[in-house]
Short mmCIF file of C-alpha atoms and ligand atoms in Angstrom, two decimals:
data_model
loop_
_atom_site.label_atom_id
_atom_site.label_comp_id
_atom_site.label_asym_id
_atom_site.label_seq_id
_atom_site.Cartn_x
_atom_site.Cartn_y
_atom_site.Cartn_z
CA UNK A 1 -0.20 -0.20 -0.02
CA UNK A 2 1.73 3.45 -0.80
CA UNK A 3 1.67 5.95 1.68
CA UNK A 4 -0.88 8.80 0.68
CA UNK A 5 2.05 11.10 2.52
CA UNK A 6 4.90 9.96 0.30
CA UNK A 7 3.04 10.89 -2.75
CA UNK A 8 4.33 13.53 -4.59
CA UNK A 9 1.89 15.57 -4.60
CA UNK A 10 3.39 19.33 -4.12
CA UNK A 11 2.35 22.63 -2.09
CA UNK A 12 -0.37 24.77 -4.02
CA UNK A 13 1.03 28.31 -5.13
CA UNK A 14 0.15 31.03 -3.27
CA UNK A 15 -2.34 29.81 -1.11
CA UNK A 16 -2.46 30.57 2.73
CA UNK A 17 -5.29 29.00 5.17
CA UNK A 18 -6.84 33.30 4.76
CA UNK A 19 -6.05 33.82 0.61
CA UNK A 20 -9.65 32.75 0.31
CA UNK A 21 -10.19 36.20 2.04
CA UNK A 22 -9.07 38.36 -1.32
CA UNK A 23 -11.22 36.63 -2.89
CA UNK A 24 -16.10 36.62 -3.30
CA UNK A 25 -17.40 35.01 -0.76
CA UNK A 26 -20.68 34.32 -0.51
CA UNK A 27 -23.09 32.75 1.78
CA UNK A 28 -20.98 34.22 4.54
CA UNK A 29 -23.04 36.43 7.51
CA UNK A 30 -22.39 39.88 8.49
CA UNK A 31 -20.98 40.38 12.23
CA UNK A 32 -22.03 43.23 13.52
CA UNK A 33 -18.82 43.42 15.51
CA UNK A 34 -15.97 43.30 14.37
CA UNK A 35 -13.77 42.95 17.75
CA UNK A 36 -16.54 40.33 19.07
CA UNK A 37 -15.41 37.96 15.98
CA UNK A 38 -11.65 38.75 16.21
CA UNK A 39 -12.27 37.77 19.86
CA UNK A 40 -13.86 34.49 18.82
CA UNK A 41 -11.73 33.42 16.43
CA UNK A 42 -8.74 33.48 18.30
CA UNK A 43 -10.30 31.77 20.79
CA UNK A 44 -10.83 29.27 18.49
CA UNK A 45 -7.24 28.83 17.07
CA UNK A 46 -6.36 28.18 20.97
CA UNK A 47 -8.80 25.55 21.57
CA UNK A 48 -7.67 22.28 20.43
CA UNK A 49 -8.36 20.82 16.78
CA UNK A 50 -11.24 18.17 16.30
CA UNK A 51 -9.56 15.71 14.13
CA UNK A 52 -6.55 14.32 13.38
CA UNK A 53 -4.30 15.08 10.27
CA UNK A 54 -3.32 10.71 10.59
CA UNK A 55 -7.41 9.88 10.26
CA UNK A 56 -7.77 12.80 7.34
CA UNK A 57 -4.85 10.30 5.11
CA UNK A 58 -6.54 7.14 6.14
CA UNK A 59 -9.80 7.94 5.05
CA UNK A 60 -8.22 9.24 1.58
CA UNK A 61 -6.49 6.15 1.40
CA UNK A 62 -10.07 4.50 1.82
CA UNK A 63 -11.92 7.48 -0.46
CA UNK A 64 -9.42 6.14 -3.08
CA UNK A 65 -9.60 2.36 -2.35
CA UNK A 66 -13.99 3.28 -3.40
CA UNK A 67 -12.37 5.69 -6.10
CA UNK A 68 -10.82 2.02 -7.61
CA UNK A 69 -14.16 0.12 -6.51
CA UNK A 70 -12.74 -1.31 -3.55
CA UNK A 71 -14.64 -0.11 -1.32
CA UNK A 72 -18.38 2.00 -1.26
CA UNK A 73 -18.83 5.02 0.90
CA UNK A 74 -22.05 6.08 2.65
CA UNK A 75 -22.15 8.93 3.27
CA UNK A 76 -25.25 10.04 5.84
CA UNK A 77 -27.06 12.25 8.62
CA UNK A 78 -29.06 15.26 9.47
CA UNK A 79 -29.49 18.29 6.75
CA UNK A 80 -28.52 20.65 9.48
CA UNK A 81 -27.52 19.44 13.52
CA UNK A 82 -28.94 21.71 16.29
CA UNK A 83 -27.46 22.78 19.21
CA UNK A 84 -31.02 21.51 20.98
CA UNK A 85 -29.95 17.80 19.33
CA UNK A 86 -26.37 17.34 20.48
CA UNK A 87 -28.00 14.43 22.88
CA UNK A 88 -27.29 10.90 23.55
CA UNK A 89 -30.88 9.58 21.74
CA UNK A 90 -30.08 11.90 18.74
CA UNK A 91 -26.39 11.23 18.25
CA UNK A 92 -26.81 6.69 19.16
CA UNK A 93 -29.91 6.60 17.10
CA UNK A 94 -28.36 8.13 14.56
CA UNK A 95 -25.69 6.06 14.18
CA UNK A 96 -27.48 2.85 14.97
CA UNK A 97 -28.92 3.39 11.84
CA UNK A 98 -25.58 4.24 9.77
CA UNK A 99 -24.52 1.31 11.48
CA UNK A 100 -27.41 -1.16 10.12
CA UNK A 101 -26.98 0.64 6.69
CA UNK A 102 -23.82 -0.02 6.65
CA UNK A 103 -24.16 -3.64 7.49
CA UNK A 104 -26.52 -4.13 4.27
CA UNK A 105 -24.33 -2.82 2.77
CA UNK A 106 -21.27 -4.33 3.14
CA UNK A 107 -23.30 -8.18 2.82
CA UNK A 108 -25.13 -7.25 -0.47
CA UNK A 109 -22.10 -5.49 -1.80
CA UNK A 110 -20.02 -7.69 -0.59
CA UNK A 111 -16.85 -4.97 -0.08
CA UNK A 112 -15.64 -2.96 2.76
CA UNK A 113 -17.77 0.63 3.20
CA UNK A 114 -16.68 3.79 4.01
CA UNK A 115 -18.60 5.57 6.91
CA UNK A 116 -18.65 9.28 7.03
CA UNK A 117 -21.14 10.84 9.03
CA UNK A 118 -22.33 14.88 8.60
CA UNK A 119 -22.00 14.79 12.04
CA UNK A 120 -20.13 16.63 14.81
CA UNK A 121 -20.08 20.33 12.92
CA UNK A 122 -23.06 20.44 10.65
CA UNK A 123 -24.10 23.39 11.48
CA UNK A 124 -24.19 26.07 8.37
CA UNK A 125 -26.37 26.24 6.43
CA UNK A 126 -26.40 28.14 2.40
CA UNK A 127 -30.34 30.04 2.03
CA UNK A 128 -31.57 31.79 -0.68
CA UNK A 129 -31.27 35.04 0.38
CA UNK A 130 -30.12 37.33 2.87
CA UNK A 131 -33.20 38.33 4.35
CA UNK A 132 -35.94 36.96 5.60
CA UNK A 133 -38.88 39.14 5.09
CA UNK A 134 -42.59 38.41 7.86
CA UNK A 135 -45.52 40.55 8.04
CA UNK A 136 -43.66 44.03 6.24
CA UNK A 137 -40.68 43.38 9.06
CA UNK A 138 -37.60 41.64 7.94
CA UNK A 139 -34.68 40.19 9.57
CA UNK A 140 -31.45 38.62 8.72
CA UNK A 141 -32.23 34.55 7.17
CA UNK A 142 -31.51 31.47 9.94
CA UNK A 143 -27.85 30.30 8.67
CA UNK A 144 -27.55 27.67 11.24
CA UNK A 145 -26.61 27.20 14.66
CA UNK A 146 -22.94 28.04 14.02
CA UNK A 147 -24.11 31.66 12.84
CA UNK A 148 -27.78 32.73 13.82
CA UNK A 149 -30.54 31.25 15.84
CA UNK A 150 -33.92 30.15 13.98
CA UNK A 151 -36.79 31.96 16.08
CA UNK A 152 -37.84 35.59 13.91
CA UNK A 153 -36.03 38.17 16.68
CA UNK A 154 -33.75 40.75 16.17
CA UNK A 155 -31.70 39.18 19.05
CA UNK A 156 -31.82 35.31 17.33
CA UNK A 157 -31.03 36.34 13.95
CA UNK A 158 -28.38 38.86 14.22
CA UNK A 159 -24.93 36.72 13.67
CA UNK A 160 -22.99 36.07 17.08
CA UNK A 161 -19.63 34.62 16.61
CA UNK A 162 -19.42 33.41 19.99
CA UNK A 163 -21.99 30.31 18.69
CA UNK A 164 -18.35 29.55 16.66
CA UNK A 165 -17.06 28.54 19.78
CA UNK A 166 -20.01 26.65 20.93
CA UNK A 167 -20.44 24.75 17.71
CA UNK A 168 -16.67 23.88 18.09
CA UNK A 169 -17.72 22.76 21.79
CA UNK A 170 -21.09 20.62 20.67
CA UNK A 171 -18.66 19.46 17.72
CA UNK A 172 -16.13 18.34 20.20
CA UNK A 173 -19.04 16.23 22.31
CA UNK A 174 -20.75 14.52 19.98
CA UNK A 175 -17.29 13.08 17.99
CA UNK A 176 -16.27 12.06 21.89
CA UNK A 177 -19.59 10.31 22.42
CA UNK A 178 -19.17 9.20 18.94
CA UNK A 179 -16.05 8.25 19.48
CA UNK A 180 -16.51 6.22 22.81
CA UNK A 181 -19.63 3.93 21.57
CA UNK A 182 -17.15 2.82 18.66
CA UNK A 183 -13.80 2.20 20.74
CA UNK A 184 -16.17 0.88 23.73
CA UNK A 185 -17.75 -2.04 21.32
CA UNK A 186 -21.12 -0.99 20.53
CA UNK A 187 -20.39 -1.60 16.56
CA UNK A 188 -19.34 -4.60 17.39
CA UNK A 189 -20.33 -7.57 14.84
CA UNK A 190 -21.18 -9.74 16.86
CA UNK A 191 -23.58 -8.08 19.30
CA UNK A 192 -25.92 -6.37 16.32
CA UNK A 193 -28.60 -5.72 18.61
CA UNK A 194 -26.67 -3.17 19.91
CA UNK A 195 -27.86 -0.92 16.60
CA UNK A 196 -32.18 -1.87 17.12
CA UNK A 197 -33.73 0.73 17.58
CA UNK A 198 -36.48 0.49 20.30
CA UNK A 199 -39.51 2.00 18.45
CA UNK A 200 -39.14 0.03 14.92
CA UNK A 201 -40.89 -3.50 16.22
CA UNK A 202 -43.46 -4.19 13.54
CA UNK A 203 -41.46 -2.31 10.31
CA UNK A 204 -42.52 -3.86 7.24
CA UNK A 205 -38.39 -4.02 6.61
CA UNK A 206 -37.56 -5.76 9.68
CA UNK A 207 -37.83 -9.48 8.36
CA UNK A 208 -35.55 -8.86 5.66
CA UNK A 209 -33.16 -6.84 7.99
CA UNK A 210 -33.01 -9.86 11.18
CA UNK A 211 -32.27 -12.79 8.09
CA UNK A 212 -29.52 -10.60 6.92
CA UNK A 213 -27.93 -9.70 10.91
CA UNK A 214 -28.65 -14.06 11.01
CA UNK A 215 -26.84 -14.88 7.92
CA UNK A 216 -23.57 -13.25 8.90
CA UNK A 217 -23.78 -14.33 12.11
CA UNK A 218 -23.40 -17.70 11.19
CA UNK A 219 -20.91 -16.85 9.18
CA UNK A 220 -19.18 -14.94 12.05
CA UNK A 221 -19.71 -17.67 14.19
CA UNK A 222 -18.15 -20.10 11.16
CA UNK A 223 -14.83 -18.43 11.04
CA UNK A 224 -14.71 -18.83 14.84
CA UNK A 225 -14.82 -21.79 14.49
CA UNK A 226 -12.33 -23.07 12.30
CA UNK A 227 -9.97 -20.45 13.43
CA UNK A 228 -10.68 -21.52 16.85
CA UNK A 229 -10.57 -18.20 18.22
CA UNK A 230 -12.09 -14.83 18.07
CA UNK A 231 -12.92 -12.63 15.36
CA UNK A 232 -11.31 -9.39 16.61
CA UNK A 233 -11.06 -6.50 13.60
CA UNK A 234 -15.26 -7.45 13.82
CA UNK A 235 -15.17 -5.44 16.93
CA UNK A 236 -15.02 -2.29 15.68
CA UNK A 237 -15.19 -0.01 12.44
CA UNK A 238 -14.13 2.70 11.20
CA UNK A 239 -16.71 6.09 11.25
CA UNK A 240 -15.33 9.85 9.41
CA UNK A 241 -17.29 13.26 9.75
CA UNK A 242 -17.76 15.25 7.57
CA UNK A 243 -19.78 18.84 6.93
CA UNK A 244 -20.60 21.81 4.56
CA UNK A 245 -17.42 24.36 4.76
CA UNK A 246 -19.27 26.84 4.57
CA UNK A 247 -18.48 29.92 7.01
CA UNK A 248 -14.52 30.16 6.05
CA UNK A 249 -13.88 32.33 9.30
CA UNK A 250 -14.54 28.99 11.22
CA UNK A 251 -12.71 26.63 9.38
CA UNK A 252 -9.29 29.17 8.84
CA UNK A 253 -9.23 29.11 12.56
CA UNK A 254 -9.16 25.71 12.93
CA UNK A 255 -6.55 24.95 9.82
CA UNK A 256 -3.07 23.84 11.26
CA UNK A 257 0.03 22.70 10.68
CA UNK A 258 1.08 19.24 12.46
CA UNK A 259 4.99 18.41 13.48
CA UNK A 260 5.02 15.26 11.08
CA UNK A 261 3.02 15.71 7.91
CA UNK A 262 3.60 18.06 5.79
CA UNK A 263 1.19 21.25 4.06
CA UNK A 264 -2.17 22.19 6.02
CA UNK A 265 -4.65 20.32 7.63
CA UNK A 266 -8.25 21.64 8.44
CA UNK A 267 -8.97 20.07 11.93
CA UNK A 268 -12.69 20.80 11.98
CA UNK A 269 -14.01 17.43 9.80
CA UNK A 270 -12.11 15.03 7.99
CA UNK A 271 -14.01 15.43 4.92
CA UNK A 272 -15.37 18.82 3.87
CA UNK A 273 -16.97 19.82 0.84
CA UNK A 274 -18.51 22.85 -1.09
CA UNK A 275 -21.71 22.76 -1.45
CA UNK A 276 -23.99 23.77 -4.87
CA UNK A 277 -24.02 27.67 -4.72
CA UNK A 278 -21.03 27.98 -2.98
CA UNK A 279 -18.72 26.13 -5.71
CA UNK A 280 -17.53 29.33 -8.26
CA UNK A 281 -14.49 28.86 -9.77
CA UNK A 282 -12.82 31.80 -8.74
CA UNK A 283 -15.51 32.17 -4.97
CA UNK A 284 -13.79 31.79 -2.21
CA UNK A 285 -14.80 28.12 -0.78
CA UNK A 286 -13.17 26.85 -3.65
CA UNK A 287 -10.08 29.06 -3.57
CA UNK A 288 -10.13 27.92 1.04
CA UNK A 289 -10.45 24.25 0.10
CA UNK A 290 -7.76 24.04 -2.98
CA UNK A 291 -4.59 24.35 -0.36
CA UNK A 292 -5.80 22.05 2.72
CA UNK A 293 -5.05 18.39 2.16
CA UNK A 294 -8.61 16.66 3.06
CA UNK A 295 -9.76 14.90 1.02
CA UNK A 296 -12.68 17.27 -0.49
CA UNK A 297 -16.14 17.00 -2.19
CA UNK A 298 -17.91 19.53 -3.85
CA UNK A 299 -21.72 19.02 -5.25
CA UNK A 300 -22.44 19.41 -8.61
CA UNK A 301 -26.10 20.55 -9.73
CA UNK A 302 -28.07 20.77 -13.27
CA UNK A 303 -26.29 23.98 -14.11
CA UNK A 304 -22.82 22.66 -14.33
CA UNK A 305 -21.35 22.36 -17.33
CA UNK A 306 -18.66 19.86 -18.85
CA UNK A 307 -15.72 22.64 -19.03
CA UNK A 308 -16.45 24.05 -15.23
CA UNK A 309 -16.02 20.67 -14.24
CA UNK A 310 -12.79 20.11 -15.67
CA UNK A 311 -11.65 23.17 -14.29
CA UNK A 312 -12.92 22.31 -11.08
CA UNK A 313 -10.41 19.75 -11.51
CA UNK A 314 -7.36 21.64 -12.31
CA UNK A 315 -7.67 23.35 -9.47
CA UNK A 316 -8.75 21.12 -6.96
CA UNK A 317 -7.05 18.40 -7.84
CA UNK A 318 -3.70 19.81 -10.61
CA UNK A 319 -1.55 16.42 -9.53
CA UNK A 320 -4.54 13.38 -9.62
CA UNK A 321 -4.38 12.60 -6.49
CA UNK A 322 -5.97 9.29 -5.70
CA UNK A 323 -8.87 10.19 -3.19
CA UNK A 324 -7.96 14.24 -3.33
CA UNK A 325 -11.28 14.71 -4.63
CA UNK A 326 -15.13 13.98 -4.50
CA UNK A 327 -17.96 15.03 -7.16
CA UNK A 328 -21.20 14.67 -5.56
CA UNK A 329 -24.01 15.15 -7.69
CA UNK A 330 -27.42 16.07 -7.18
CA UNK A 331 -29.14 16.77 -10.93
CA UNK A 332 -33.40 15.44 -9.04
CA UNK A 333 -34.55 12.49 -10.59
CA UNK A 334 -35.76 14.52 -13.27
CA UNK A 335 -33.18 15.62 -14.53
CA UNK A 336 -30.39 13.30 -14.08
CA UNK A 337 -30.74 11.25 -17.28
CA UNK A 338 -29.77 14.46 -19.82
CA UNK A 339 -27.05 15.84 -17.06
CA UNK A 340 -24.73 13.91 -15.71
CA UNK A 341 -24.26 12.18 -19.05
CA UNK A 342 -22.03 14.13 -20.60
CA UNK A 343 -20.38 15.41 -17.37
CA UNK A 344 -19.31 11.41 -17.53
CA UNK A 345 -18.42 11.93 -20.85
CA UNK A 346 -15.85 14.84 -20.67
CA UNK A 347 -13.61 13.40 -17.51
CA UNK A 348 -13.26 10.18 -19.16
CA UNK A 349 -12.51 11.75 -22.46
CA UNK A 350 -9.89 14.30 -21.02
CA UNK A 351 -9.04 11.01 -18.29
CA UNK A 352 -9.92 12.74 -15.29
CA UNK A 353 -10.47 10.22 -11.95
CA UNK A 354 -12.67 11.61 -9.27
CA UNK A 355 -15.11 9.75 -6.87
CA UNK A 356 -18.32 10.11 -7.59
CA UNK A 357 -20.99 9.97 -5.38
CA UNK A 358 -24.87 10.51 -5.94
CA UNK A 359 -27.12 12.45 -3.63
CA UNK A 360 -30.71 11.48 -3.98
CA UNK A 361 -32.27 14.17 -1.52
CA UNK A 362 -31.21 17.81 -2.89
CA UNK A 363 -32.67 17.77 -6.30
CA UNK A 364 -36.22 16.54 -5.32
CA UNK A 365 -37.24 18.92 -3.06
CA UNK A 366 -40.66 20.27 -3.24
CA UNK A 367 -43.64 22.21 -1.40
CA UNK A 368 -46.79 19.93 -0.51
CA UNK A 369 -50.39 21.83 -0.50
CA UNK A 370 -49.73 22.54 3.36
CA UNK A 371 -46.90 24.15 3.54
CA UNK A 372 -44.15 21.32 4.15
CA UNK A 373 -40.35 21.00 2.42
CA UNK A 374 -41.02 17.49 1.43
CA UNK A 375 -39.18 14.58 -0.63
CA UNK A 376 -40.84 12.24 -2.39
CA UNK A 377 -39.44 8.33 -1.67
CA UNK A 378 -39.88 7.43 -4.83
CA UNK A 379 -37.91 10.19 -6.56
CA UNK A 380 -34.39 9.71 -4.36
CA UNK A 381 -34.93 5.53 -5.43
CA UNK A 382 -35.26 6.78 -8.93
CA UNK A 383 -32.55 9.10 -8.55
CA UNK A 384 -30.39 6.36 -7.12
CA UNK A 385 -31.14 4.09 -9.57
CA UNK A 386 -30.29 5.92 -12.24
CA UNK A 387 -27.35 6.85 -11.40
CA UNK A 388 -26.01 2.97 -11.38
CA UNK A 389 -27.52 2.89 -14.74
CA UNK A 390 -25.38 6.16 -16.17
CA UNK A 391 -22.92 5.34 -14.51
CA UNK A 392 -22.46 1.77 -16.09
CA UNK A 393 -23.56 3.42 -19.25
CA UNK A 394 -20.71 5.77 -19.33
CA UNK A 395 -18.08 3.36 -18.61
CA UNK A 396 -17.78 5.58 -15.01
CA UNK A 397 -18.32 3.99 -11.26
CA UNK A 398 -20.97 5.07 -8.84
CA UNK A 399 -19.24 4.95 -6.07
CA UNK A 400 -21.09 6.13 -2.59
CA UNK A 401 -24.21 7.81 -1.76
CA UNK A 402 -24.76 11.32 0.11
CA UNK A 403 -27.95 11.53 2.00
CA UNK A 404 -30.22 13.53 4.95
CA UNK A 405 -31.34 10.48 7.52
CA UNK A 406 -32.12 10.29 11.40
CA UNK A 407 -32.52 7.81 13.30
CA UNK A 408 -35.41 9.93 15.16
CA UNK A 409 -39.20 8.11 14.49
CA UNK A 410 -40.03 11.39 11.64
CA UNK A 411 -42.14 11.76 8.96
CA UNK A 412 -40.63 13.96 6.15
CA UNK A 413 -40.40 12.32 3.59
CA UNK A 414 -43.46 11.15 1.43
CA UNK A 415 -43.76 6.96 0.32
CA UNK A 416 -41.33 4.38 1.81
CA UNK A 417 -42.89 0.77 2.76
CA UNK A 418 -45.08 2.83 5.01
CA UNK A 419 -46.07 4.60 2.26
CA UNK A 420 -46.51 7.95 4.46
CA UNK A 421 -48.71 10.56 2.81
CA UNK A 422 -49.17 14.67 3.19
CA UNK A 423 -51.55 13.53 5.78
CA UNK A 424 -48.26 11.76 7.87
CA UNK A 425 -46.13 15.03 7.64
CA UNK A 426 -48.12 16.60 10.37
CA UNK A 427 -47.58 13.76 12.67
CA UNK A 428 -43.93 13.67 13.18
CA UNK A 429 -41.97 16.87 11.37
CA UNK A 430 -38.79 17.90 12.91
CA UNK A 431 -36.31 18.97 10.71
CA UNK A 432 -35.62 23.21 10.44
CA UNK A 433 -34.32 22.85 7.26
CA UNK A 434 -34.55 19.75 4.39
CA UNK A 435 -36.61 16.97 4.82
CA UNK A 436 -34.59 13.74 6.27
CA UNK A 437 -35.57 10.09 5.97
CA UNK A 438 -36.45 8.14 9.13
CA UNK A 439 -35.04 5.21 10.06
CA UNK A 440 -37.04 2.20 8.30
CA UNK A 441 -36.27 4.75 4.76
CA UNK A 442 -33.12 4.97 5.22
CA UNK A 443 -32.92 0.82 5.58
CA UNK A 444 -34.90 0.49 2.36
CA UNK A 445 -32.25 3.15 0.54
CA UNK A 446 -29.75 0.60 1.72
CA UNK A 447 -31.90 -2.78 0.42
CA UNK A 448 -32.00 -0.53 -2.88
CA UNK A 449 -28.49 -0.15 -3.47
CA UNK A 450 -28.06 -2.93 -3.23
CA UNK A 451 -30.35 -4.74 -5.52
CA UNK A 452 -29.56 -2.05 -8.36
CA UNK A 453 -25.39 -2.75 -7.88
CA UNK A 454 -26.17 -6.36 -7.75
CA UNK A 455 -28.21 -6.11 -10.79
CA UNK A 456 -25.62 -3.83 -13.48
CA UNK A 457 -23.00 -5.64 -12.09
CA UNK A 458 -24.37 -9.60 -12.79
CA UNK A 459 -23.17 -10.68 -16.27
CA UNK A 460 -25.50 -9.78 -19.64
C1 PEP B 1 -26.77 20.44 2.02
O1 PEP B 1 -26.67 19.28 1.87
O2 PEP B 1 -27.70 20.88 3.04
C2 PEP B 1 -26.87 21.01 0.90
C3 PEP B 1 -27.39 22.43 0.84
O3 PEP B 1 -27.03 20.85 -0.38
P1 PEP B 1 -26.37 21.38 -1.55
O4 PEP B 1 -25.23 22.49 -1.66
O5 PEP B 1 -25.94 20.58 -2.98
O6 PEP B 1 -27.87 22.00 -2.49
CO1 CO B 2 -29.80 20.01 3.17
#
């Protein structure tokens, strides 16, 4: 195995952790008090980082393997974390769903899964307008708990730099709990019952899932009988974190050099991504992510042209380093068949390599007549299925999925095994941003991925 640190990738030219400040930075709050802002950033610069460069480089290696088809990436979590929901149940339930999904994927795809949470830092949100107006009153839009509060009052909506310090602390608590659970054996394949969610009971998918767990249990016991000892590497798994690197002052303050690895690392998370609204080639976000050594991702929406895509690679991965760059396409079920193939063709013609991931959530958001922002399970499923087919037809590979999901019993997306309707949305709609898959719907997506991938790779 090559040591990613020894690969000939050079330091980016003319880059510093502050060079983004000379570019246009869209989606950034206007902090009213610059002394207050500077004090918060100074405090963040002194605080310990949330992840290490070693973990970041080992994730990059795993993403390189996913790029080659030797692994599959499962990236998922809330659209936005909130400070209030930094609680034991929310964190462990989300982890349980991700572990169950990854079990389904490992079992069905017969390859290891790279597990990446959208958590421990997913606190900043892009908005379509800077201001929100209700009954003639205009206030700054809510930009996520790291910036301001969701309540429609002048005090809550004022961008408060102290919230960055609180977001760092909440991220550290989340991280600490996840690490403690994993290290303590929560992810142990000998005990998949640890991941049962109490209220699941009579899920229509429960039988299929239990059969899978039983089959894996048999295989584990068989291997242990053969070798005469317990298989210890089944006791724990790797878990990585990611979030949208939107609030650049925060990311900058956690971007550091470390003693034994060259270059700069954004130590706020393992795997930052650039959202669709901030992916301008000459913008501040691309400039910032260009210079860090983390693996990075960019969301690719339906308006991106093949030429823009190639130029993004020139800037973000000029050395063609494996595992460095992931493109997360989010076209929508209605558009993926026309928008994705020209991008895939251009990449293949140019001999460029990235990890391709499908986000079937953000291109499929709609509003119901009763005013809920929702997504139809059928559209989510259709986008994933089409993604597998379009990549197979283009000679490229779909190496992962990016999902918004929760372990809570919410009713935010329509359809799925329980056929949730618009009336069900009223029962348990809790997201204050995008609608998430609930436990059953998430597990159903994992099963669907396995079915589709098996079908695509079967000899025709
Ligand atoms: C998100 O991932 O929550 C998001 C805002 O996505 P996008 O940038 O793809 O719209
Ligand atoms: Co979202």
